[in-house]
XYZ file of C-alpha atoms in Angstrom:
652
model
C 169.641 79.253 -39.962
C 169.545 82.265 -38.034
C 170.766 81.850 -34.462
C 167.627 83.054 -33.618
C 165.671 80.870 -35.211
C 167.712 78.085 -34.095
C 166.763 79.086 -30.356
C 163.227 79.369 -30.888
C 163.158 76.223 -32.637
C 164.915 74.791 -29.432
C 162.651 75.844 -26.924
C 160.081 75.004 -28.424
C 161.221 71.378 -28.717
C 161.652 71.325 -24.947
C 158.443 72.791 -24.172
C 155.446 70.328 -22.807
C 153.119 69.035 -25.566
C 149.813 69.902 -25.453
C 146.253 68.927 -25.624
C 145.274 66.773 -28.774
C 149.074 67.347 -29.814
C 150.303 64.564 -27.298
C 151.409 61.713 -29.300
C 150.431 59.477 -25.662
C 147.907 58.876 -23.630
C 150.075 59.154 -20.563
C 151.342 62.917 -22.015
C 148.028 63.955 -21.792
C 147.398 62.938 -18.136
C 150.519 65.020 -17.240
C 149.584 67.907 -19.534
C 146.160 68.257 -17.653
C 147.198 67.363 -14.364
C 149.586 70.637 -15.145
C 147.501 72.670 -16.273
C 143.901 71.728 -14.008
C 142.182 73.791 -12.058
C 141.200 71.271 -9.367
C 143.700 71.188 -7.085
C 144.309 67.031 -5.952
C 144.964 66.395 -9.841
C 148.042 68.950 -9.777
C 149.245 67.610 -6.505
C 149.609 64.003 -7.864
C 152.319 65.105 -10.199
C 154.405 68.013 -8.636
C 154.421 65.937 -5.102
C 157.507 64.237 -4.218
C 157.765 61.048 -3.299
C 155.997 58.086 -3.625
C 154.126 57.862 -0.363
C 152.954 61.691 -0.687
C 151.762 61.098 -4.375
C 149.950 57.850 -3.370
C 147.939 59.504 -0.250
C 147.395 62.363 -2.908
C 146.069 59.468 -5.953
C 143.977 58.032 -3.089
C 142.396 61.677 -1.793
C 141.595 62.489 -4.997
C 139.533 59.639 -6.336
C 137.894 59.133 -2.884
C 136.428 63.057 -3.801
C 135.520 62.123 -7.171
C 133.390 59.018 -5.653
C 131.742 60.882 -3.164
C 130.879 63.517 -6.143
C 128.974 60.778 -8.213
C 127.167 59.409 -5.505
C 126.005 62.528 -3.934
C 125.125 63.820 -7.857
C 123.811 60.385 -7.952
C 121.692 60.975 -4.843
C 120.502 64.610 -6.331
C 119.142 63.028 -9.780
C 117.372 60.112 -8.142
C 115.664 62.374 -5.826
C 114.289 64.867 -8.290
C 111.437 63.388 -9.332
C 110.049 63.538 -5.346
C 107.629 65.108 -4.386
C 106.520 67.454 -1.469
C 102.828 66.868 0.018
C 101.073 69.979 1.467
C 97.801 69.841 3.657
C 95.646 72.848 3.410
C 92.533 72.967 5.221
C 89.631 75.249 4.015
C 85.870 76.483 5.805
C 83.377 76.854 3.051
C 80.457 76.383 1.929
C 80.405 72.419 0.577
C 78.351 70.746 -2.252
C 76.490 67.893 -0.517
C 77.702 64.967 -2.074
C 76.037 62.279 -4.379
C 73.961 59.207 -2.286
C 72.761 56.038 -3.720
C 70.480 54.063 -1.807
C 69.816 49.868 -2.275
C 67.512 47.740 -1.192
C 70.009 44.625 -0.268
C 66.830 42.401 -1.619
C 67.043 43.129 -5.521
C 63.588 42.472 -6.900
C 60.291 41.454 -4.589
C 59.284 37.803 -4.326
C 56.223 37.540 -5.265
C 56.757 39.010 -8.619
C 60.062 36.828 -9.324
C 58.939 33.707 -8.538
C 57.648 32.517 -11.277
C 60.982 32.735 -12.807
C 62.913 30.874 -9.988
C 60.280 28.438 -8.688
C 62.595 24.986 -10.349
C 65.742 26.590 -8.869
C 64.281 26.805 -5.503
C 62.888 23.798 -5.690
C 66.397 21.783 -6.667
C 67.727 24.088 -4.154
C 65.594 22.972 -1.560
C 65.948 19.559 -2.234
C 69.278 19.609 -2.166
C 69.567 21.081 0.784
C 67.296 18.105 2.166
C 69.327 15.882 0.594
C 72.542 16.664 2.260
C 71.300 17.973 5.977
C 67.935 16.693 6.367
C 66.982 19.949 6.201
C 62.936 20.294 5.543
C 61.120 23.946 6.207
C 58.279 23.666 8.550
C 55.762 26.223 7.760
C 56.117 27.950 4.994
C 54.976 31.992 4.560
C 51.610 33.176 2.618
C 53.671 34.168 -0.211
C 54.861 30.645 -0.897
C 52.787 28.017 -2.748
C 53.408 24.910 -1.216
C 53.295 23.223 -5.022
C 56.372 24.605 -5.571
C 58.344 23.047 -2.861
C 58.834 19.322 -4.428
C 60.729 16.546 -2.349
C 63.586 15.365 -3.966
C 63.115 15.541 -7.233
C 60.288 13.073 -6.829
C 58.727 12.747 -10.973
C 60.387 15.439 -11.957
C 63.092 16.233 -14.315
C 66.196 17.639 -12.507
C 67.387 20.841 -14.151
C 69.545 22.640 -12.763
C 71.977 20.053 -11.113
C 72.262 17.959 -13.853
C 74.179 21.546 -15.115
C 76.153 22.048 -12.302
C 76.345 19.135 -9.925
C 76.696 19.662 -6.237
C 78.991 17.566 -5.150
C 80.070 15.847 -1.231
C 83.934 15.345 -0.798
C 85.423 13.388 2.033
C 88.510 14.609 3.135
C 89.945 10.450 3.952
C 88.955 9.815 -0.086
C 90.900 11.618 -1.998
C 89.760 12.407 -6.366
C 86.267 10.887 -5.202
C 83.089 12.951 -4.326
C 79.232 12.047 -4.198
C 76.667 13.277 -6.140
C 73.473 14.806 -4.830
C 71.302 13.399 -7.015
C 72.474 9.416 -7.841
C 74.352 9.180 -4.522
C 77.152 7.667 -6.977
C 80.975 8.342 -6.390
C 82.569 10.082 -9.326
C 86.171 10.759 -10.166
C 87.215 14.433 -9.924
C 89.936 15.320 -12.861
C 91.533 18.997 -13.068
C 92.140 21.033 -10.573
C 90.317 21.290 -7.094
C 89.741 25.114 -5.666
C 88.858 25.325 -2.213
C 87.389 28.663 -0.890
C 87.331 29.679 2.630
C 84.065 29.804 4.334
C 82.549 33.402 5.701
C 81.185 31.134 8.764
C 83.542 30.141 11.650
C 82.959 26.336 12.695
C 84.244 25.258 16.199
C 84.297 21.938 14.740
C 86.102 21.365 11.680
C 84.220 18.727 9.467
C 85.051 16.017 7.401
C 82.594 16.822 4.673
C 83.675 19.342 1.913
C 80.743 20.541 -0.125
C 81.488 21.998 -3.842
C 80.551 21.655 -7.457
C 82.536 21.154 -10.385
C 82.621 23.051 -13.798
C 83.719 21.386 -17.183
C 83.705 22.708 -20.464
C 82.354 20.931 -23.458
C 84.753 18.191 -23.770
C 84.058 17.235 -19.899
C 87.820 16.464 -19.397
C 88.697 19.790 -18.586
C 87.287 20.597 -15.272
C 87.798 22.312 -12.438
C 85.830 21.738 -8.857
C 85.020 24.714 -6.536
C 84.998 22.957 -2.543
C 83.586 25.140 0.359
C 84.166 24.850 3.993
C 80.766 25.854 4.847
C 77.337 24.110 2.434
C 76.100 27.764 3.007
C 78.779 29.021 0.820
C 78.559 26.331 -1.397
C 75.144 26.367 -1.872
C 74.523 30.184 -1.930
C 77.520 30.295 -5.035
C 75.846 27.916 -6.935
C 72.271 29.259 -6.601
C 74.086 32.475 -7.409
C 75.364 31.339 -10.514
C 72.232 30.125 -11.797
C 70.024 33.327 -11.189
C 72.482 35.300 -13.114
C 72.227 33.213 -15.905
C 68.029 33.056 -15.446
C 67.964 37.105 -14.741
C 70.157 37.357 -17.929
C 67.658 36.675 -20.607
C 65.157 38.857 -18.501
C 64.925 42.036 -20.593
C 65.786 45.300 -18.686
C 62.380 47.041 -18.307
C 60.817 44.122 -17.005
C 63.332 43.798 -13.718
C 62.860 47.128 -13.202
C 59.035 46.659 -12.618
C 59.696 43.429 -10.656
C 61.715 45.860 -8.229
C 61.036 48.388 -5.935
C 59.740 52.078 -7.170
C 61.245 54.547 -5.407
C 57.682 56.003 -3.525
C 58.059 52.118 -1.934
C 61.296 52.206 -1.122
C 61.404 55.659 0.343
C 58.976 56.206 3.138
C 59.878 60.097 4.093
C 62.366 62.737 3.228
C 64.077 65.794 4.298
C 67.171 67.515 3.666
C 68.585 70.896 4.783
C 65.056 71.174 6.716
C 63.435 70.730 3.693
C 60.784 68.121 2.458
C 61.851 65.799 -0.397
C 60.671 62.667 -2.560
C 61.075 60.540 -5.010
C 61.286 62.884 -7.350
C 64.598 63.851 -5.966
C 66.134 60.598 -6.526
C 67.508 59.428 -10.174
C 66.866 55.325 -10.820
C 69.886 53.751 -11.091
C 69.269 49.930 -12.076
C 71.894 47.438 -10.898
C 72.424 44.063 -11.913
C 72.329 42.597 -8.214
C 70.930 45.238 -6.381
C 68.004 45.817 -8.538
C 66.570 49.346 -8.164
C 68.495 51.828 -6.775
C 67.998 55.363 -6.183
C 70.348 58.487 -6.458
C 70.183 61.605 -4.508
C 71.366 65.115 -5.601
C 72.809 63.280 -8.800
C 72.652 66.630 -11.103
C 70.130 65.469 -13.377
C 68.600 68.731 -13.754
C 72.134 70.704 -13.630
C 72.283 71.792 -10.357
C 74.072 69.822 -7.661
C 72.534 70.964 -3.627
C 75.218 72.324 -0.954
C 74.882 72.763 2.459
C 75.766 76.073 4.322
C 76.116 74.336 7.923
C 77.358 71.158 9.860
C 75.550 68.638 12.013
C 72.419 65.874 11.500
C 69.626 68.351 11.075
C 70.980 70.141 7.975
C 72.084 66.546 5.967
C 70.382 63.926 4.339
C 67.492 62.397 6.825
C 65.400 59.624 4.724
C 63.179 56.717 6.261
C 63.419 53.334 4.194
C 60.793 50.532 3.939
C 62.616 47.382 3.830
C 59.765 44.609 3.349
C 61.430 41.474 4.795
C 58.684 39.583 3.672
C 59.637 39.937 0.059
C 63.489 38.961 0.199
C 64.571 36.278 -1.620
C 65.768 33.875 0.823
C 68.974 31.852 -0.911
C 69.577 35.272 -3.082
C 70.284 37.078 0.342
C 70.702 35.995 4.063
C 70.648 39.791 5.553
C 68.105 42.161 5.779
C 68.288 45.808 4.948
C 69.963 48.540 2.587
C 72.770 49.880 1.417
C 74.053 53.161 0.617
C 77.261 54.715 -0.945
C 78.841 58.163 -1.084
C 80.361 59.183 -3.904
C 80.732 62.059 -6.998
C 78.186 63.247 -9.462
C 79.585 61.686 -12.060
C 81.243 58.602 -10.316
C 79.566 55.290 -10.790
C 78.223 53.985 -7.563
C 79.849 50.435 -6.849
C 77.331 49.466 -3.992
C 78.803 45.816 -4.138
C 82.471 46.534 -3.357
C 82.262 50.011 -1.042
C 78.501 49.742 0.319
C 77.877 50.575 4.064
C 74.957 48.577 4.709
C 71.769 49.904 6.961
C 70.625 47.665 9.224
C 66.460 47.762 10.240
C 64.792 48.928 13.076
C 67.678 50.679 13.961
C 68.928 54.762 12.932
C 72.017 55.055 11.320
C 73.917 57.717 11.111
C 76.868 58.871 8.711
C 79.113 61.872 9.401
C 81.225 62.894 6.575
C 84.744 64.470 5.876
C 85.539 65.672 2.712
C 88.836 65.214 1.780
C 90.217 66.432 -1.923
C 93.299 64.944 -3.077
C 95.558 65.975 -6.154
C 98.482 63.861 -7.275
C 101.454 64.938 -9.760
C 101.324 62.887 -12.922
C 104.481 61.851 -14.965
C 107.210 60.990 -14.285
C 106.414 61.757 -10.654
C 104.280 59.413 -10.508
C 102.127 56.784 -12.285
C 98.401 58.232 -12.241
C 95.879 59.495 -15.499
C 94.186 62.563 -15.557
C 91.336 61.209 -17.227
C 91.761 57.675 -18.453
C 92.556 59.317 -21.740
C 96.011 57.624 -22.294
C 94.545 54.055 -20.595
C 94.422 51.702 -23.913
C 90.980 50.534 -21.920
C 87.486 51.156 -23.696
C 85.480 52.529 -20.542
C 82.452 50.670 -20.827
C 80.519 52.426 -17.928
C 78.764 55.848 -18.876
C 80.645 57.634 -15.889
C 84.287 59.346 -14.951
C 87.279 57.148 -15.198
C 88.653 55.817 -12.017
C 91.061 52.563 -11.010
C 87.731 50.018 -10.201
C 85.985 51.246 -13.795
C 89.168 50.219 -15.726
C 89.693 47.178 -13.911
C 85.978 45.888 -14.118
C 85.764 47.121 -18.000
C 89.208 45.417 -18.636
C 87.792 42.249 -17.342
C 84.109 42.343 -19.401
C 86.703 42.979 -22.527
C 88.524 40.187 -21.728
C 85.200 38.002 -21.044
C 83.748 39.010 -24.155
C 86.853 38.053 -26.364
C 87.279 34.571 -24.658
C 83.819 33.321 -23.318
C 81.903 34.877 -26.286
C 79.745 36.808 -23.811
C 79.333 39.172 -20.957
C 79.209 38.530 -17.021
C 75.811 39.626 -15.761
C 76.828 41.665 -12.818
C 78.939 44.482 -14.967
C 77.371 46.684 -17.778
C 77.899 45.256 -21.237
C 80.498 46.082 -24.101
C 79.129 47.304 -27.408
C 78.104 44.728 -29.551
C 77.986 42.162 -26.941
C 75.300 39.903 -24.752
C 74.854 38.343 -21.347
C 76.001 34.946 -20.635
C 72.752 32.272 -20.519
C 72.838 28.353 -20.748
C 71.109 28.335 -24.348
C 73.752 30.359 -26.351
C 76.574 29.702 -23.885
C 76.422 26.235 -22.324
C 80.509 26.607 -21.173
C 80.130 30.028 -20.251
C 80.131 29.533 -16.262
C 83.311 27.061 -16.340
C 85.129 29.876 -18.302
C 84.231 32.489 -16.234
C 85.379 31.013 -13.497
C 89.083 29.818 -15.074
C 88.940 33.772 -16.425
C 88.215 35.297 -12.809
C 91.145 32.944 -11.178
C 93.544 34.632 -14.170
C 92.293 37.824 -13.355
C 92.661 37.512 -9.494
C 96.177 36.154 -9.702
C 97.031 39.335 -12.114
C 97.765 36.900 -15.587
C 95.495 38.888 -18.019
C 97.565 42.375 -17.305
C 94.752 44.232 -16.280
C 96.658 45.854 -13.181
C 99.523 46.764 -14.718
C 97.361 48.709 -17.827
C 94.745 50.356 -14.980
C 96.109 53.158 -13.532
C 94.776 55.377 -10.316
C 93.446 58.827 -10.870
C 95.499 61.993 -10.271
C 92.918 63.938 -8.296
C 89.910 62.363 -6.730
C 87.056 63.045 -3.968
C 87.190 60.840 -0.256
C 84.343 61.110 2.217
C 85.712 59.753 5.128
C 82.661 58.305 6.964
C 82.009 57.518 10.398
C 78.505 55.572 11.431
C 76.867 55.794 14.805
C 73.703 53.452 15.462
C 71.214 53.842 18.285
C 67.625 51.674 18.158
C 64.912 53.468 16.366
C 62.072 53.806 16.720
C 61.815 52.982 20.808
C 59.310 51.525 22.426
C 57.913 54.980 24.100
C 56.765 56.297 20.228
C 56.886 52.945 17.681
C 53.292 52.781 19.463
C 52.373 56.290 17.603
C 55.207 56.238 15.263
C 54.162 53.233 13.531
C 50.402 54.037 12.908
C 51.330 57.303 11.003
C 53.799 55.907 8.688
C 51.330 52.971 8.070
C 48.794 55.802 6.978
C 51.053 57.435 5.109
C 52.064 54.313 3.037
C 48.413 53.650 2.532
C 48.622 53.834 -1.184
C 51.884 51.905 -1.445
C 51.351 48.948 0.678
C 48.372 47.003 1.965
C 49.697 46.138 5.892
C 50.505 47.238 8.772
C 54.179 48.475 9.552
C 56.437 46.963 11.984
C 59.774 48.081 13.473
C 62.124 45.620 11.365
C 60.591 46.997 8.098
C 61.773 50.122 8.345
C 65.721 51.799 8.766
C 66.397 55.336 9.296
C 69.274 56.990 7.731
C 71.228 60.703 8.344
C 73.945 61.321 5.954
C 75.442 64.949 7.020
C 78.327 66.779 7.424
C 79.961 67.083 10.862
C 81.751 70.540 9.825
C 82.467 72.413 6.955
C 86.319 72.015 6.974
C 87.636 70.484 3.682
C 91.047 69.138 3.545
C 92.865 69.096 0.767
C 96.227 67.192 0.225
C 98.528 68.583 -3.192
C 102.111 67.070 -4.234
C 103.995 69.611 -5.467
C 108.122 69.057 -7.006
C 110.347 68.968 -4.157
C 113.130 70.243 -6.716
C 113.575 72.035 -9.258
C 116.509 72.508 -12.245
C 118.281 75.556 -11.015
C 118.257 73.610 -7.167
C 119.604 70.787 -8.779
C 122.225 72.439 -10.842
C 123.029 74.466 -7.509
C 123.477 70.977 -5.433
C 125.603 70.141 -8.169
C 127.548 73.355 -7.933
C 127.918 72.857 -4.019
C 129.438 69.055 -4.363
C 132.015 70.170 -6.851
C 133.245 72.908 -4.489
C 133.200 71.245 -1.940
C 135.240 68.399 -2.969
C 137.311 69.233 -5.865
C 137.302 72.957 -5.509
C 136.155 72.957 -9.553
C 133.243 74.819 -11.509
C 131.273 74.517 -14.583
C 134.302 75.218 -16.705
C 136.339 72.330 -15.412
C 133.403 69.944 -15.792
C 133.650 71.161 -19.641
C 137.321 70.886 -19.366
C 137.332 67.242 -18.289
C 135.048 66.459 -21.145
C 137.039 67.750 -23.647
C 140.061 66.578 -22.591
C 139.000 62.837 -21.570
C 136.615 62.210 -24.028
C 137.427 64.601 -26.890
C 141.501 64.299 -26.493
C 142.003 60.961 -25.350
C 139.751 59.611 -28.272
C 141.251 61.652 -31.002
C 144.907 60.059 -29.779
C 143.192 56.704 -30.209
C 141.871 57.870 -33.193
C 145.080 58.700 -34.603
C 146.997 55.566 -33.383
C 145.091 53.107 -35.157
C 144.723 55.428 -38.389
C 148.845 55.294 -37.746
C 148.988 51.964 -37.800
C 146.291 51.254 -40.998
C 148.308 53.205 -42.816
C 151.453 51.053 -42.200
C 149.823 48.093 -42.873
C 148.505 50.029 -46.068
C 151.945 50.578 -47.138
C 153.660 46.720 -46.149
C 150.663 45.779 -48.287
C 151.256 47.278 -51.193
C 155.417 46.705 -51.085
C 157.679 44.597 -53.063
C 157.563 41.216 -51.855
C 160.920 40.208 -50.039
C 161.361 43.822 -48.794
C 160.156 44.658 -45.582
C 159.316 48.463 -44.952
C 161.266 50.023 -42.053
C 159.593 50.635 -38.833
C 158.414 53.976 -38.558
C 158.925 55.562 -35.206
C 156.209 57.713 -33.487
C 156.091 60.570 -30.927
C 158.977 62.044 -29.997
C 161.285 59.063 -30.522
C 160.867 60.006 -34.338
C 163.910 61.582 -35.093
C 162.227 63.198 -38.580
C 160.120 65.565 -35.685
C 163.570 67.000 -34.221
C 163.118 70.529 -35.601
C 166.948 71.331 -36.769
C 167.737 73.509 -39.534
C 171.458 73.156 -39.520
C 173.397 71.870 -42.787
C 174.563 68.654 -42.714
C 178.239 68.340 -41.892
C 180.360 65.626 -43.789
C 179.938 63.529 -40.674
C 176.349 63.686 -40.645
C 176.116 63.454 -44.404
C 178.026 60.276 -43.633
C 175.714 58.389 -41.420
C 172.725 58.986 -43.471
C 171.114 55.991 -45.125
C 171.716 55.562 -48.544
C 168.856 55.716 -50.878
C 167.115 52.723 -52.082
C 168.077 51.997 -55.575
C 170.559 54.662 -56.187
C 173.105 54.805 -58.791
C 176.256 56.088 -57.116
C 177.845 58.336 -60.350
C 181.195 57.516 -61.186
C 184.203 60.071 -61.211
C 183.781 62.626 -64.100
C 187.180 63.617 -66.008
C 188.731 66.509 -65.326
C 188.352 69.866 -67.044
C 191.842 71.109 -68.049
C 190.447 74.791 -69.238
C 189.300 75.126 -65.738
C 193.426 74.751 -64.560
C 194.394 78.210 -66.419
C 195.070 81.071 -64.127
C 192.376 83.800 -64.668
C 192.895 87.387 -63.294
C 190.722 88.376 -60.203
C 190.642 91.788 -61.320
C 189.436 92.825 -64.938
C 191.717 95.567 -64.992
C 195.574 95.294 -63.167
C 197.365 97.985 -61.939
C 200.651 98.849 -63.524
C 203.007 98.180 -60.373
C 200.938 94.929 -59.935
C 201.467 93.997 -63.442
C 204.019 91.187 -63.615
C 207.032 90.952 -65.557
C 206.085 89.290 -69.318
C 207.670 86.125 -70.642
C 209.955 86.359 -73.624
């Protein structure tokens, strides 16, 4: 071997190994620390001592913690958002108003239909407080009004018993029609009451709800009989209204020339022809202002009372229903064009005699959608069928979830919500269990078991008129005297009596200004700020880039893999080989790394001590000694040709 040669080969034996060459794991820790450029990984292995190296091991990971909780930090709060008010002066569309009458359908026409339920209703009431109504108004028949079921056939309570519970008697409760005790099985609901008592009674009133079997119950208790016995009339006008067909209640309720005595908006006269009939299940008729039925929606140019909404409402108190309701006057509700008007749930109620008046703020809100946060742009992506003929919102799905779910397990639809396709309202004749499994369906609903809340999700953008109601006494006693006689004139044609303060409410829905605030998330971060932050933590603790990021990849999951990699292919391939040898012989122990002496890089020949410690070959015939060659003994010349005073001296 060439002596240069032999020195190359030499230092290169001595020189570090690196990278994937390492034959360990701990070789290719030192070979990076070496090599790094992050500063506290270098330090570790040049420092001397043990105390200096320690403090260094211990600086070191301390920085790489605080790196992957601040990067930690940065990718958790990426997906936050930023919320920016901006407030504009315009010129505003005048928003959508529905208007109720809190009586659904008049009196006189309905009660026909609920003359036996008043009548158990009355007697019931008799029954349990003595209660017995003096003098009875024009518009009642006193036929109707039975005693206590005196000859006739009781109805209603036989259905759905009301029921007396003692609080010292405990699964026991009266009946209101046998005065018998009966045992109460399932499970007892007890519902606060909306009246405050001073003195807490003794008496519970309720009624109970089985299914078909009649071992399946559950009893609903009240606090208060006027709950109880308001609930259960409830329960059984739905079911009577029900089979009523649709254009029938709507002539049983108010037209909207009744309902609407005068009207003026933006100084300008209106009527009923302004107002689009919207018929609800409880509320009856009810009538829609500036709803965009002919395409156009109105605006308003200017704030304050006189350039709003100013309408006078005839209430008729004489033809409210008087278990139905137990308050007189209307209610109204702000909302979008094409936003279905839930006068039950967000309603501001108008009282009589009395002018209310509503100032408005209109306040436009837009919300990021995924993954910032959890809202729908349109209910497309809700796996809810809307069931209402309106926009999407959060109280649409959750109402049309419910109906669904009523449909699917009573076998019909609850009266007070618009019906699936396909699908009818809930009566005793087709449905006899329908009220007992409403009610177990409502509880699941309430306590969130049917998964309604978790499907319905809140809209991204959305309108809010923030509201804020003044009352003052209307008309006063200076002009009712000349007030009253004109608006009686001009309801000639209508009605057939004379008006009087508590029949009539005045409204003003308007706009106090014409500022419109609107609130917008926008990303609080963004990819190149969060690959910046992430740029600014590794300076700032490890003194490192992008590069070494790639370089610690490589070499700790690339590198330290492949020498894993390689270690157990090492040692499959010796148990290969033991496998497959000779029984009795075991195969030497091959040596890895650098203890292998096979690796040493020498070129040198062997000497004769060398030659002499190497192992002798399995299974090899040693040769014996061959005999000599005795032609091979004679002296040959060196030279072909000898020179004459060379030549030696022949033999004789």
């Amino acid at each position: 071997m060439a002596p240069g040669e032999k020195i190359k080969a030499k230092i290169k034996k001595n020189l570090p190994v690196r990278g994937p060459q390492a034959p360990t794991i701990k070789d290719l820790m030192h070979w990076y620390c070496m090599n790094t450029n992050t500063h506290g990984c270098r330090r570790i292995v040049v420092s001397r001592g043990r105390l200096r190296r320690l403090l260094w091991i211990l600086f070191t990971l301390t920085a790489v913690a605080l790196i992957l909780w601040q990067c930690a930090l940065l990718v958790f709060s990426f997906y936050t958002v930023s919320v920016s008010i901006k407030v504009h002066f315009q010129k505003l569309d005048f928003p959508a108003v529905t208007i109720c009458n809190i009586n659904p359908y008049k009196y006189s026409v309905v009660h026909d239909l609920l003359a036996d339920l008043e009548g158990e209703t009355e007697a019931a009431m008799k029954a349990l407080y003595g209660f017995e109504e003096g003098k009875h108004r024009k518009r009642r028949e006193a036929g109707t009004w039975s005693s206590a079921w005196e000859g006739g056939p009781v109805k209603f309570l036989n259905r759905i018993p009301l029921l007396i519970f003692n609080k010292n008697e405990k699964d026991k409760a009266r009946d209101f029609v046998t005065g018998r005790k009966r045992m109460i099985n399932g499970n007892v609901i007890h519902k606060a009451s909306n009246v405050i008592h001073v003195h807490e009674s003794e008496k519970l009133v309720g009624f109970q709800l089985c299914s078909n079997d009649t071992f399946d119950c559950a009893t609903y208790t009240f606090s208060s009989g006027i709950n109880a016995i308001q609930e259960w009339y409830k329960l059984h006008y739905m079911n009577i209204m029900a089979q009523v067909p649709l254009e029938k209640k709507i002539n049983m309720s108010y037209s909207a020339e009744e309902l609407l005595v005068t009207c003026f908006f933006d100084g300008m006269s209106c009527d009923g022809r302004n107002f689009t009939l919207f018929h609800h299940p409880m509320y009856g008729n009810c009538y829609t202002f500036n709803n965009r039925e002919n395409g156009t929606i109105l605006s308003t140019s200017m704030g304050g009372s006189e350039h709003g909404l100013q309408v006078i409402l005839y209430i008729n108190e004489e033809e409210y229903n008087p278990y139905l309701v137990s308050s007189t006057g209307a209610k109204v509700l702000i909302h979008r064009q094409n936003e279905y008007p839930f006068i039950e749930d967000v309603g501001t109620e108008i009282e009589t005699a009395m002018s209310t008046s509503i100032g408005m703020h209109l306040t436009e809100s837009f919300k990021l959608s995924e993954p910032y946060s959890q809202c729908t742009e349109d209910g497309s992506d809700i796996p809810v069928n809307n069931i209402y003929k309106a926009a999407y919102s959060l109280q649409i799905c959750l109402y049309s979830c419910f109906q669904t779910k009523m449909v699917k397990k009573c076998g019909c639809a609850q009266y007070s919500q618009p019906l699936p396709p396909g699908a009818n309202y809930c009566n005793y004749q087709q449905h006899p269990n329908w009220m007992y499994c409403y009610y177990k369906l409502y509880q699941a609903f309430v306590r969130e078991e049917l998964g309604c809340q978790s499907v319905c999700r809140e809209t991204c953008s959305f309108k809010e008129w923030t509201l804020t109601t003044s009352l003052a006494q209307w008309p006063s006693e200076v002009s009712e005297k000349w007030l009253l006689p004109v608006l009686t004139w001009d309801q000639g044609q209508q009605i057939n009596k004379k008006l009087n303060k508590t029949d009539l409410a005045k409204l003003l829905i308007f706009y106090k200004d014409l500022n419109q605030r609107s609130i917008m998330e926008s990303p609080a971060n963004s990819i190149e700020m969060l690959l910046s932050n992430f740029g600014g933590q590794l300076g700032l603790w490890m003194s490192c880039s992008v590069v070494c990021v790639i370089e610690i990849i490589e070499v700790f999951f690339i590198d330290f893999f492949s020498i894993i990699a390689r270690r157990q292919w090492q040692k499959a391939k010796e148990w290969w080989a033991q496998k497959r040898a000779p029984s009795g012989l075991e195969a030497p122990a091959s040596q890895q790394g650098q203890d292998n002496p096979a690796l040493e890089i020498d070129n040198d020949l062997p000497t004769f001590t060398s030659a002499m410690r190497l192992p002798p070959a399995l299974d090899a015939q040693v040769p014996g000694t061959p005999p000599p060659t005795y032609n091979t003994l004679h002296l040959q010349r060196a030279f072909s040709h000898q020179l004459s005073d060379t030549e030696l001296p022949s033999e004789s």
